[in-house]
Coordinates of C-alpha atoms in Angstrom, one line a residue:
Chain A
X1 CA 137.5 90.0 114.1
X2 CA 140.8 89.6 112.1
X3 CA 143.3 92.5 113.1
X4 CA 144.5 93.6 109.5
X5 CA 140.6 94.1 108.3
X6 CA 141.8 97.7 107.0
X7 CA 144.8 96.2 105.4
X8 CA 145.5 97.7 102.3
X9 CA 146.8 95.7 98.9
X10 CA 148.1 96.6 95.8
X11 CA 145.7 97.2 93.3
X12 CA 147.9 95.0 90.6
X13 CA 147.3 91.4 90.5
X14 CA 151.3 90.9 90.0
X15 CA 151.8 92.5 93.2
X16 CA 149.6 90.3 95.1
X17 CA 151.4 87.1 93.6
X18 CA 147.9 86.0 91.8
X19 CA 148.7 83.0 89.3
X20 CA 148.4 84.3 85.5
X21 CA 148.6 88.0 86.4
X22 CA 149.7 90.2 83.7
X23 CA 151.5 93.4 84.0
X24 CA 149.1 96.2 85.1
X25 CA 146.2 94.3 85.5
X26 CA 144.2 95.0 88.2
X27 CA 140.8 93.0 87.5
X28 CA 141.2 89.6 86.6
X29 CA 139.1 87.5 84.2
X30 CA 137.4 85.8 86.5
X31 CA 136.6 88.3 89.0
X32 CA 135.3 90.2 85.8
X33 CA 132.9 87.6 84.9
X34 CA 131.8 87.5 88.3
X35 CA 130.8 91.1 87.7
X36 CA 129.1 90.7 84.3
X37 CA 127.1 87.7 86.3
X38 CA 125.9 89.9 89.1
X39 CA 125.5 92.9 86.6
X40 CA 123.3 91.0 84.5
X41 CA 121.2 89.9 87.0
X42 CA 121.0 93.1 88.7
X43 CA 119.8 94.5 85.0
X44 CA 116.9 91.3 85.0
X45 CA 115.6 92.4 88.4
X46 CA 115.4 96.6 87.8
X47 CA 113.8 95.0 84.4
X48 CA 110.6 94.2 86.5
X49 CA 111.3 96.3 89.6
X50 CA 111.0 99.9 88.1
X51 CA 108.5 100.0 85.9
X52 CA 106.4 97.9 88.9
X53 CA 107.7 101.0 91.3
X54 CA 106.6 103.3 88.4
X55 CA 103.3 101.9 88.3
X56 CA 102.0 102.2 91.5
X57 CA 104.3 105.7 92.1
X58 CA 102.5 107.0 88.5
X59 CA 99.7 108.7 90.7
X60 CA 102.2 111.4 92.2
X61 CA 103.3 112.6 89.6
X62 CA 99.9 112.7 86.7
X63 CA 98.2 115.6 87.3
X64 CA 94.6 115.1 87.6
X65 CA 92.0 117.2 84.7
X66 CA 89.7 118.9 86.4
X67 CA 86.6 120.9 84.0
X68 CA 84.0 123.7 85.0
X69 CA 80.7 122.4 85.7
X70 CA 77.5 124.2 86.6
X71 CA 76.8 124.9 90.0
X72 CA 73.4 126.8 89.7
X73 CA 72.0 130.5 88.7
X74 CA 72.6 133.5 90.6
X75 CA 69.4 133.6 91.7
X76 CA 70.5 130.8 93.8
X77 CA 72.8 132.7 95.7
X78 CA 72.5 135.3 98.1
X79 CA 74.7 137.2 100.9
X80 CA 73.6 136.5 103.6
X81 CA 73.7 133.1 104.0
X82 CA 75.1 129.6 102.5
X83 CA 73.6 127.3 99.9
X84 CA 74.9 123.8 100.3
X85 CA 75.7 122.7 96.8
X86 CA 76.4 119.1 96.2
X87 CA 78.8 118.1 93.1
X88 CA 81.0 115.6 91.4
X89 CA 85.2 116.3 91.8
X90 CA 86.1 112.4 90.8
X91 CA 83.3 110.8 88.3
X92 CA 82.5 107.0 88.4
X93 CA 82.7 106.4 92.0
X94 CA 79.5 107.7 93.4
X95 CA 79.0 109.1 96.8
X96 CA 82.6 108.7 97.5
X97 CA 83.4 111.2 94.5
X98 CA 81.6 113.9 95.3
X99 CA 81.6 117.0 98.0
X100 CA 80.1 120.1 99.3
X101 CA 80.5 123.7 98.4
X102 CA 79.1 126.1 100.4
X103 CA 78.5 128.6 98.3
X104 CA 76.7 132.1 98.6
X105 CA 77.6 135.9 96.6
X106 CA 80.5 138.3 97.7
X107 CA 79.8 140.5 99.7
X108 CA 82.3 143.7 99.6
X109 CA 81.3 144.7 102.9
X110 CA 83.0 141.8 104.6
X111 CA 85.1 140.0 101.5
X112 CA 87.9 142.3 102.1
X113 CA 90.4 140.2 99.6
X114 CA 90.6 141.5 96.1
X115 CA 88.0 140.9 93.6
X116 CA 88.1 138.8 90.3
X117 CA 86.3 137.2 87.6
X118 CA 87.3 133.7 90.0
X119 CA 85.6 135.0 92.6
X120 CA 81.9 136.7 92.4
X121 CA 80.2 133.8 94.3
X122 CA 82.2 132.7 97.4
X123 CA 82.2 128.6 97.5
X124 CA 83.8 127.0 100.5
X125 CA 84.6 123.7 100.8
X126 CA 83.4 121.6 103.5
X127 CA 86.6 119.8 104.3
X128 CA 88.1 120.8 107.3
X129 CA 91.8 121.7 107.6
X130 CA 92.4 119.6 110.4
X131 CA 92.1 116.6 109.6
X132 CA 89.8 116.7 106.3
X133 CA 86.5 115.7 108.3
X134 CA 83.6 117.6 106.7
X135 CA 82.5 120.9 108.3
X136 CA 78.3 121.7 108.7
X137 CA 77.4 125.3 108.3
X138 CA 75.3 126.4 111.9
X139 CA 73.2 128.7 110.2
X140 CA 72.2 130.4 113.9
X141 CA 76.1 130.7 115.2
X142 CA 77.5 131.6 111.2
X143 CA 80.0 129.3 112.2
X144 CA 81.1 126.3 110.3
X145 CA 81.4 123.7 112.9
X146 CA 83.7 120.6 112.7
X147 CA 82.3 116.7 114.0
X148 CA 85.7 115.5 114.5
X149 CA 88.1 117.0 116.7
X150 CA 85.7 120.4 117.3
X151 CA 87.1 122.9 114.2
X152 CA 85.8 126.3 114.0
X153 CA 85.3 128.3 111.1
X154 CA 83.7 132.0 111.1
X155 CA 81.7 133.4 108.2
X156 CA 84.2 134.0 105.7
X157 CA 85.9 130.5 106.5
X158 CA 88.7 131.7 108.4
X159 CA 89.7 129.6 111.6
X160 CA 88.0 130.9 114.4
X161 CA 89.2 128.4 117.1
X162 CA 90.4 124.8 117.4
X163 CA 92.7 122.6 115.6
X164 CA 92.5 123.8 112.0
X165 CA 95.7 125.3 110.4
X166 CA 94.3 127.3 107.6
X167 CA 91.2 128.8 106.7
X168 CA 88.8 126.3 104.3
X169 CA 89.7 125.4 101.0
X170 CA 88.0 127.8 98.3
X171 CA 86.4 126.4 94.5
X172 CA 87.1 128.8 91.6
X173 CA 83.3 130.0 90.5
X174 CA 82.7 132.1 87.3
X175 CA 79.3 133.7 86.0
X176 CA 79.0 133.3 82.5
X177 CA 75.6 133.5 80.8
X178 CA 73.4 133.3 83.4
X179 CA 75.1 130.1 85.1
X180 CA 77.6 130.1 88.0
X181 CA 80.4 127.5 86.9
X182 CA 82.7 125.8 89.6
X183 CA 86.3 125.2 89.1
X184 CA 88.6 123.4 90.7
X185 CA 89.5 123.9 95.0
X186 CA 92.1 125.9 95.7
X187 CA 93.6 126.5 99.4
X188 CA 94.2 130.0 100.8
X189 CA 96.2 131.3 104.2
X190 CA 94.9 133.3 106.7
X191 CA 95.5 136.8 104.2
X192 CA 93.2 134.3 102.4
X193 CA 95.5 134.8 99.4
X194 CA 95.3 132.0 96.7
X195 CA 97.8 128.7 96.7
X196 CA 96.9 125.6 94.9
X197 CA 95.1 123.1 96.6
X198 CA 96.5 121.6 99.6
X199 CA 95.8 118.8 101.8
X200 CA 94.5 119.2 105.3
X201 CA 96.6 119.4 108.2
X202 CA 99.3 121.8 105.8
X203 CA 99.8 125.2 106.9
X204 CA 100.2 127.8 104.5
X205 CA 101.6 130.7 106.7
X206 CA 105.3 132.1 106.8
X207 CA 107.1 128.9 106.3
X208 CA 104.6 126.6 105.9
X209 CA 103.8 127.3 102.1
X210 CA 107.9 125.9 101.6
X211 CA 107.3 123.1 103.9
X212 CA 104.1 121.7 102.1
X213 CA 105.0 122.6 98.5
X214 CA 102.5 122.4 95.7
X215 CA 101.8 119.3 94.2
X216 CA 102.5 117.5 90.5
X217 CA 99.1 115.7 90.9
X218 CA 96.8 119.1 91.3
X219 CA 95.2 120.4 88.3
X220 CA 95.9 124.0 87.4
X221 CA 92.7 126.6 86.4
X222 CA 91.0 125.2 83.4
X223 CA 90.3 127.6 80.7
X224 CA 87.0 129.7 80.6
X225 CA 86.6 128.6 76.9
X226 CA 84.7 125.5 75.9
X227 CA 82.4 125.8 79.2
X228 CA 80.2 123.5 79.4
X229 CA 76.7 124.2 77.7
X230 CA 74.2 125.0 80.1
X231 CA 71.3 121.9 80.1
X232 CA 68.2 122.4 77.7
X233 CA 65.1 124.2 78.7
X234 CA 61.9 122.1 78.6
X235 CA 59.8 123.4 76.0
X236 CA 61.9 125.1 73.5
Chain B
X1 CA 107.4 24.2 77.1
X2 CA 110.8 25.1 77.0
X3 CA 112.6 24.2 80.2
X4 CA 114.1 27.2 81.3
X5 CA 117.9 27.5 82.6
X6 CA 118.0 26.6 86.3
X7 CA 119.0 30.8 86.6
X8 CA 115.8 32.1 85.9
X9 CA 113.5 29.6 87.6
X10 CA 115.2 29.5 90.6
X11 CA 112.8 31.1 93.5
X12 CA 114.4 33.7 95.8
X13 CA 114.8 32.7 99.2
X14 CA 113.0 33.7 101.8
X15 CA 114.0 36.3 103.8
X16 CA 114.3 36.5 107.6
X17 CA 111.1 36.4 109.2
X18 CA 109.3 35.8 106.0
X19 CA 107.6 32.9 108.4
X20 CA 106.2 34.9 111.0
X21 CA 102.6 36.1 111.3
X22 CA 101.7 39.1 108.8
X23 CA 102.2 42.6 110.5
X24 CA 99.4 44.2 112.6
X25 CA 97.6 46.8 110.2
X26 CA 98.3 49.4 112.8
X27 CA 102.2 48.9 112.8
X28 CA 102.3 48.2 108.9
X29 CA 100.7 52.1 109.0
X30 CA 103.5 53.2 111.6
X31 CA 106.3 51.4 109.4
X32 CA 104.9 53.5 106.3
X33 CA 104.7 56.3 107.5
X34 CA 108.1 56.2 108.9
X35 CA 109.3 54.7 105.4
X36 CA 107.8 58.8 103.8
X37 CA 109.5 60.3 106.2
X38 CA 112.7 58.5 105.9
X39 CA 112.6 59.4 102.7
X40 CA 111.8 62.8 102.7
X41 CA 114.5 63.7 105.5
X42 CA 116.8 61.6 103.1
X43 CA 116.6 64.2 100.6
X44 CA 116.0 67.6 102.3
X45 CA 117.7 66.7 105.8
X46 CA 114.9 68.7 107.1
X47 CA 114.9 66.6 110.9
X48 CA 118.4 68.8 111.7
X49 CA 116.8 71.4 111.1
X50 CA 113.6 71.1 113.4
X51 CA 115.7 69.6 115.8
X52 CA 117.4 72.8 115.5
X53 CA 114.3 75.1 115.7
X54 CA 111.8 73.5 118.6
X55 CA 114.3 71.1 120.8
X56 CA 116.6 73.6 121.5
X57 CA 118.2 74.7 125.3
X58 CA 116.2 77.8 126.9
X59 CA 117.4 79.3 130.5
X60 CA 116.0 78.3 133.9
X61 CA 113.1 80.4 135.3
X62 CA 111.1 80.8 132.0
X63 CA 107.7 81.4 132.3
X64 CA 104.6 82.1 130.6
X65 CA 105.8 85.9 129.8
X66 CA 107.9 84.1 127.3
X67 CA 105.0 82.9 125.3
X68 CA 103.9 85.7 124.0
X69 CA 105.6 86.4 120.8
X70 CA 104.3 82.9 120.1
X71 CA 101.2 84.0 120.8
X72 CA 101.7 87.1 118.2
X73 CA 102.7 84.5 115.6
X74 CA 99.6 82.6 116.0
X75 CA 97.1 85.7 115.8
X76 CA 99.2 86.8 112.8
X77 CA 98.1 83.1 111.3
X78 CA 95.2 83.5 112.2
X79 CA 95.0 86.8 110.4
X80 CA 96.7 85.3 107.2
X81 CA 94.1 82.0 107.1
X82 CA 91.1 84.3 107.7
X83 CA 92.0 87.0 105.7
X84 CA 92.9 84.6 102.3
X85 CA 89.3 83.3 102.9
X86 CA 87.8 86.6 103.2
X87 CA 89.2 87.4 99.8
X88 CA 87.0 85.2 98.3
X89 CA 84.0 87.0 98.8
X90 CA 85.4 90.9 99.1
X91 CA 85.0 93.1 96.1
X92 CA 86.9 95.9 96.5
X93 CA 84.3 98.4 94.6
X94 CA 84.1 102.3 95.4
X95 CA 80.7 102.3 93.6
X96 CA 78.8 100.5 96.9
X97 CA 80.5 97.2 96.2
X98 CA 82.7 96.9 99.0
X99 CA 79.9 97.5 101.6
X100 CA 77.8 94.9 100.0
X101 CA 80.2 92.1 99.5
X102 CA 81.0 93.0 103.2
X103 CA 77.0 93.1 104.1
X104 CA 76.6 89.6 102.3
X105 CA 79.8 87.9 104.3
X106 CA 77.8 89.5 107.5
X107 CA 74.2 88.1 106.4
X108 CA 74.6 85.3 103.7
X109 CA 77.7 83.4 104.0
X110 CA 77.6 80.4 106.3
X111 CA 80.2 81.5 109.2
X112 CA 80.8 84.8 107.0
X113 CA 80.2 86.8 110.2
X114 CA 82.7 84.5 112.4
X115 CA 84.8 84.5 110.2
X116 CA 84.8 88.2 109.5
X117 CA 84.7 88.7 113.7
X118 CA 87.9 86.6 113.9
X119 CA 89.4 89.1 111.3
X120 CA 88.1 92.0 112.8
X121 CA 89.0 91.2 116.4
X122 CA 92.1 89.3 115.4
X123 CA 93.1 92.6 114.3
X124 CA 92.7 94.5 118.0
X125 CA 94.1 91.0 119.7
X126 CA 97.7 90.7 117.8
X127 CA 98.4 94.7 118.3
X128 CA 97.8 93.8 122.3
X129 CA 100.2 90.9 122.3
X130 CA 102.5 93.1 120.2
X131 CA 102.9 95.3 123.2
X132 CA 102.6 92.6 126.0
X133 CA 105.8 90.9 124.1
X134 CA 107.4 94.1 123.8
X135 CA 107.0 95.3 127.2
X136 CA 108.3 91.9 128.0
X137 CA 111.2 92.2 125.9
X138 CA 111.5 95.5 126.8
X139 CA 111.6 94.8 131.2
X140 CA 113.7 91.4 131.2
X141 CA 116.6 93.3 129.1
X142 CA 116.3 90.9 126.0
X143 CA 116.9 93.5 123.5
X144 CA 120.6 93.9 124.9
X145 CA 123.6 92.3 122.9
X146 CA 123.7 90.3 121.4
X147 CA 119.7 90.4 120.5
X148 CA 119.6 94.4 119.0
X149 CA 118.6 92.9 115.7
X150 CA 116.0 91.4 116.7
X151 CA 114.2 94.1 118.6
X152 CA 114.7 96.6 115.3
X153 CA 113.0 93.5 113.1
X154 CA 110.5 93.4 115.7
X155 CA 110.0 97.2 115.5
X156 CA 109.7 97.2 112.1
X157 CA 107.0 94.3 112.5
X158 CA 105.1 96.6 115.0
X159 CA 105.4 99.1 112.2
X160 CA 104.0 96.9 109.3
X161 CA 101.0 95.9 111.8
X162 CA 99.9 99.2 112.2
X163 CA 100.1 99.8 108.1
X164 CA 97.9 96.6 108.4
X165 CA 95.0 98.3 110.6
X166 CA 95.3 101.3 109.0
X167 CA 95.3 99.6 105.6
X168 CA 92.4 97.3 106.4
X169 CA 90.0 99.8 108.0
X170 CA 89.1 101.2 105.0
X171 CA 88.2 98.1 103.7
X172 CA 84.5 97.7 105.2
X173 CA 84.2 101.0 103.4
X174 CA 81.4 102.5 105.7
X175 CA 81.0 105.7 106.9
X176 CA 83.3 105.2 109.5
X177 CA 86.2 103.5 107.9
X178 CA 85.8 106.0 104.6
X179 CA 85.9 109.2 107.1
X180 CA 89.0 107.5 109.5
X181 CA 90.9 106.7 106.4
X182 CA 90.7 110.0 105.2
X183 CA 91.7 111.6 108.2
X184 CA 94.6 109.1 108.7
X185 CA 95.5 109.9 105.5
X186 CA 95.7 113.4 106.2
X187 CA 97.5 113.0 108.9
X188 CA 100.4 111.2 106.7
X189 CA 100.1 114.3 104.5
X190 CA 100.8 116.2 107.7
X191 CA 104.4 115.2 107.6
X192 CA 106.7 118.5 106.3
X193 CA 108.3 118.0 102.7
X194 CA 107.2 114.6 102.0
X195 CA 104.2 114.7 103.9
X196 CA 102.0 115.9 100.5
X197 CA 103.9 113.2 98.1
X198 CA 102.8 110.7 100.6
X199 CA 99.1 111.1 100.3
X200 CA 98.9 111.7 96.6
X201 CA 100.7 108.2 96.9
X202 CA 98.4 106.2 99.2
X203 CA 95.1 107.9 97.4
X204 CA 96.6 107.1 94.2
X205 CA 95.9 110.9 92.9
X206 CA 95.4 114.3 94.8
X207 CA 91.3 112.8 95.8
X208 CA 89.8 110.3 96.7
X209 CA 89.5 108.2 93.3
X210 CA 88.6 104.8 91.6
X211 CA 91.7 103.3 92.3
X212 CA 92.0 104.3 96.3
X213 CA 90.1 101.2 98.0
X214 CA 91.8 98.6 95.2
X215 CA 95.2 100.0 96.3
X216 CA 95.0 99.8 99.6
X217 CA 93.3 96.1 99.4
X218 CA 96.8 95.4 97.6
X219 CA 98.6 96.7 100.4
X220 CA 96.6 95.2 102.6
X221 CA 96.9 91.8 101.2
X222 CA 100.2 91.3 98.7
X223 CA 102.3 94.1 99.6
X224 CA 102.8 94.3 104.3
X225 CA 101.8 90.6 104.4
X226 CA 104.3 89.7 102.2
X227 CA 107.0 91.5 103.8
X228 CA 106.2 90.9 107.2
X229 CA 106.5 86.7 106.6
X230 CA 109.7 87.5 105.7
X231 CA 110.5 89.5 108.5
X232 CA 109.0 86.9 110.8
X233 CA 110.9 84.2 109.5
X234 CA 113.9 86.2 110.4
X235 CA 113.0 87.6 113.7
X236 CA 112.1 83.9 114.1
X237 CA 115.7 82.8 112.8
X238 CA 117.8 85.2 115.4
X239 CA 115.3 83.7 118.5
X240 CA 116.6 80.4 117.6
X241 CA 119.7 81.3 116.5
X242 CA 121.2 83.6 119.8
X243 CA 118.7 81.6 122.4
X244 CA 116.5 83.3 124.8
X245 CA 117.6 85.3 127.5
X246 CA 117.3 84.0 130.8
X247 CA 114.7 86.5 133.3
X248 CA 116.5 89.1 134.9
X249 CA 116.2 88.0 138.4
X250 CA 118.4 85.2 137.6
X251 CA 121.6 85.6 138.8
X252 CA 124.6 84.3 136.1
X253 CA 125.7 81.7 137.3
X254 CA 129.1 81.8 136.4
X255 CA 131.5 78.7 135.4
X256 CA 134.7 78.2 138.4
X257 CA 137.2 78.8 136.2
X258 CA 136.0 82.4 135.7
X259 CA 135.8 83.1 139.4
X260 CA 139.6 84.6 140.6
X261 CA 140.3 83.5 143.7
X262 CA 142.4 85.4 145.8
X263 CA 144.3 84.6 148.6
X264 CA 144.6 87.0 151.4

C-alpha cells in the first residue's frame, strides 16, 4: 500500500505538469471523453435496467379494484352463529382466488364497536393473523381455531390465545334491497377499530399501525352506487 | 500436350518418414485429437489457465472435510441439469395447471418421477452440505485473512439457496406448498417498515393473484440461478486464487530464516 494514498494534487492540470494543459483547466480532453464513454454506457444500461426493475416492482405500487358482490339474503344470517360463505377476491385463478367469510348479523348485545351502514352483518375472514393459515369456526367451543401454529380466536374474532397479533381481518358488508353485499377486507386492532387491510403477522396496536403502514396496492371502499344487480328470479 | 516448365511438374519430395508403415488408427486418433487441442489452446491459452485452477499446491493433512464445497457444487449441477429438464414439462398455471403438469412428470413421463425425486431431494441434500462445508469452514479457521471474502460470498450463496427452496416449494402447487408459501410469505411481510412492501412484491399485488406462481417460477429459474453462477464462479476464483488453508492442527512450519536465534 503506497504511503502518499491520501496525497492531495492540484486540481489544475498546469499544476501537475500535464503536457497541453491550458490555464485553469482542470479536466482534460481526454479524461472528458472517458467520461462521456462511461456516461453513455451507463445511460444504455439504466435504458433496459429500470423499466425491467419497474416491471416486476409495478405490483407495489398499482392498487388493486376491488367491487361489491353478493353474499346472500338476510335470511341467511342469524346471531347466533356463523355461515361460512365462500367467494371470489382475485377472478380467473380458481380455487386459489377465493376465501372464506364467516359471516353472521350484529348483535348489539356483544358488538360493542360503533354501528354503520358497513357493518349490519359481521363477516370475518378466515385468515389467521399469524401466519395467514385459515382459521375453522368450532361451532361447540365458539372459538375460531387455527391448523397451523394453534391460533385462537373468540366469538367476535378477537385473539383469545396463541400466536396471533391482531384480531381477524373484517369484509365491509352492506344491505341494500334485500341482498347482503361484501366489500373489500379490512383489518382492525384489538379496540377492533378499522385500518386498511393488512397482512398477517402485522400488529396494529400502539406502534404497530406506524411500523406496518398501509399499503399503495390495497383498494380503498368502493362506492355503494352501481351495485351489482341482484341475479334474476326463475319465473318472472 | 504442352510440356509444362520443369517448375510446375516437378513432384515435392518426400518428406521424412514418408516410407515408413501408415500410422496405427488408434494413434492417428491420438495425433488428432491433440492437433484440436493444439489449436484451440493456441488461440484461447486456456491450458494456463486449468493448470491454474485443478493442479494447483494444497497444504499437508487435507482430508475428506475438504471436499465438501465440491460436493455443494455438484448438487448445485445437479439442481441446474435437472431443473432445465423439468422446465420442459412444468406449466406454471394457477388455474390447476401446475399440479397437473406436475402429476403427469410423476405418472407419464419416462423417468419424470426420478427425475423430479433428484430435484426434489437434491433440494434437502445441497442445503446439508451447505452447512457440513460451513461448519467446516467455520472449525478449521478458513474464513480468517486473507479468506473473509470468500466466507461473505459463501453467505450470500447460503442466502440465495434458501430463496431457492422457498421459491421452489410453491412450485408443485399443492395444498401444502400453496399454504407454506403463504405463510412464508407472511412471514417476509412480518419484517417492520419494509416488511408489507416486500410481500406485495413477491405476490405481485396485495393477494394471491394470476401472476404469483409465474413470478416466483422466474425467480426460481432466471433470476437466484443466475446470480448464484456468478457468485460461484467467484467464490470459486478466491479458493484458487488465496489456496486452501492448511487444518488447524498443523503446526506452521516456519522457514529458518524467520526463527531468531538467540544466544544466551
Amino acid at each position: 500500500m503506497p504511503a502518499d494514498r491520501h496525497k492531495s494534487s492540484s486540481k489544475y492540470t498546469s499544476d501537475r505538469k500535464m503536457p497541453g494543459a491550458f490555464e485553469g483547466e482542470t479536466v482534460t480532453r481526454r479524461r472528458m471523453m472517458t467520461m462521456i464513454a462511461h456516461s453513455s454506457g451507463g445511460i444504455a444500461a439504466a435504458a433496459f435496467t429500470l423499466p425491467a426493475l419497474g416491471f416486476a416492482l409495478g405490483p407495489v405500487f398499482k392498487t388493486q379494484q376491488q367491487a361489491w358482490q353478493i353474499i346472500g339474503v338476510p335470511d341467511d344470517f342469524n346471531e347466533l352463529t356463523y355461515v361460512t360463505k365462500v367467494f371470489t377476491v382475485v377472478a380467473g385463478i380458481g380455487e386459489a382466488g377465493q376465501t372464506i367469510a364467516y359471516m353472521r348479523k350484529r348483535n348489539p348485545a356483544i358488538d360493542t364497536e360503533p354501528h354503520d351502514k358497513f357493518n349490519s352483518y359481521i363477516a370475518l375472514s378466515s385468515r389467521c393473523m399469524h401466519l395467514g393459515c385459515p382459521v375453522r369456526y368450532v361451532e361447540a367451543a365458539e372459538r375460531f381455531i387455527c391448523p397451523c401454529h394453534g391460533g385462537v380466536y373468540n366469538f367476535r374474532g378477537q385473539v383469545a390465545g396463541g400466536p396471533p397479533v391482531r384480531p381477524l381481518d373484517r369484509f365491509y358488508t352492506y344491505v341494500h334491497g334485500g341482498y347482503v353485499y361484501i366489500g373489500p377486507r379490512y383489518s382492525v386492532n384489538s379496540e377492533l377499530q378499522r385500518f386498511s387491510p393488512r397482512d398477517p403477522g402485522e400488529p396494529l396496536d400502539g406502534l404497530g399501525q406506524y411500523l406496518y403502514p398501509s399499503r399503495w396496492s390495497t383498494p380503498a371502499r368502493p362506492p355503494l352506487t352501481n351495485l351489482p344487480a341482484p341475479p334474476p328470479i326463475p319465473g318472472t | 500436350m504442352p510440356k509444362l516448365p520443369a517448375l510446375l511438374t516437378r513432384t515435392k519430395p518426400a518428406s521424412p518418414g514418408a516410407e515408413t508403415a501408415p500410422m496405427h488408427p488408434l494413434d492417428a486418433a491420438t495425433e488428432a485429437g491433440l492437433t484440436v487441442v493444439d489449436w484451440i489452446d493456441e488461440r484461447t491459452a486456456l491450458s494456463p489457465g486449468i493448470r491454474w485452477l485443478l493442479f494447483r499446491k494444497v497444504p499437508r493433512g487435507i482430508n475428506w472435510a475438504y471436499t465438501l464445497g465440491s460436493a455443494t457444487l455438484f448438487a448445485f449441477l445437479n439442481q441446474a441439469v435437472t431443473g432445465v429438464f423439468l422446465a420442459m414439462y412444468y406449466r406454471p398455471d394457477v388455474n390447476g395447471g401446475a399440479y397437473e403438469s406436475i402429476r403427469n412428470i410423476n405418472d407419464n413421463v419416462f423417468l419424470g418421477q426420478f427425475v423430479h425425486g433428484m430435484h426434489k431431494w437434491g433440494a434437502s441434500v445441497m442445503v446439508i452440505l451447505i452447512f457440513l462445508h460451513m461448519g467446516r469452514v467455520f472449525f478449521f479457521g478458513a474464513y480468517k485473512y486473507p479468506r473473509e471474502l470468500t466466507w461473505i460470498i459463501g453467505v450470500v450463496l447460503l442466502i440465495l439457496t434458501m430463496a431457492m427452496g422457498f421459491t421452489g416449494y410453491l412450485l408443485p402447487f399443492d395444498q401444502r406448498s400453496y399454504w407454506a408459501t403463504i405463510v412464508g410469505v407472511n412471514i417476509n411481510s412480518g419484517g417492520p417498515l419494509i416488511g408489507p412492501y416486500l410481500s406485495d412484491f413477491l405476490r405481485g399485488g396485495p393477494d394471491w393473484n394470476a401472476t404469483t406462481l409465474s413470478r416466483f417460477y422466474a425467480i426460481h429459474m432466471l433470476l437466484i440461478p443466475g446470480l448464484m453462477a456468478a457468485l460461484i464462479g467467484i467464490h470459486l476464483y478466491l479458493v484458487t486464487k488465496l489456496g486452501i488453508s492448511a487444518p488447524p492442527w498443523l503446526r506452521a512450519h516456519e522457514p529458518e530464516e524467520v526463527v531468531e536465534v538467540v544466544e544466551v
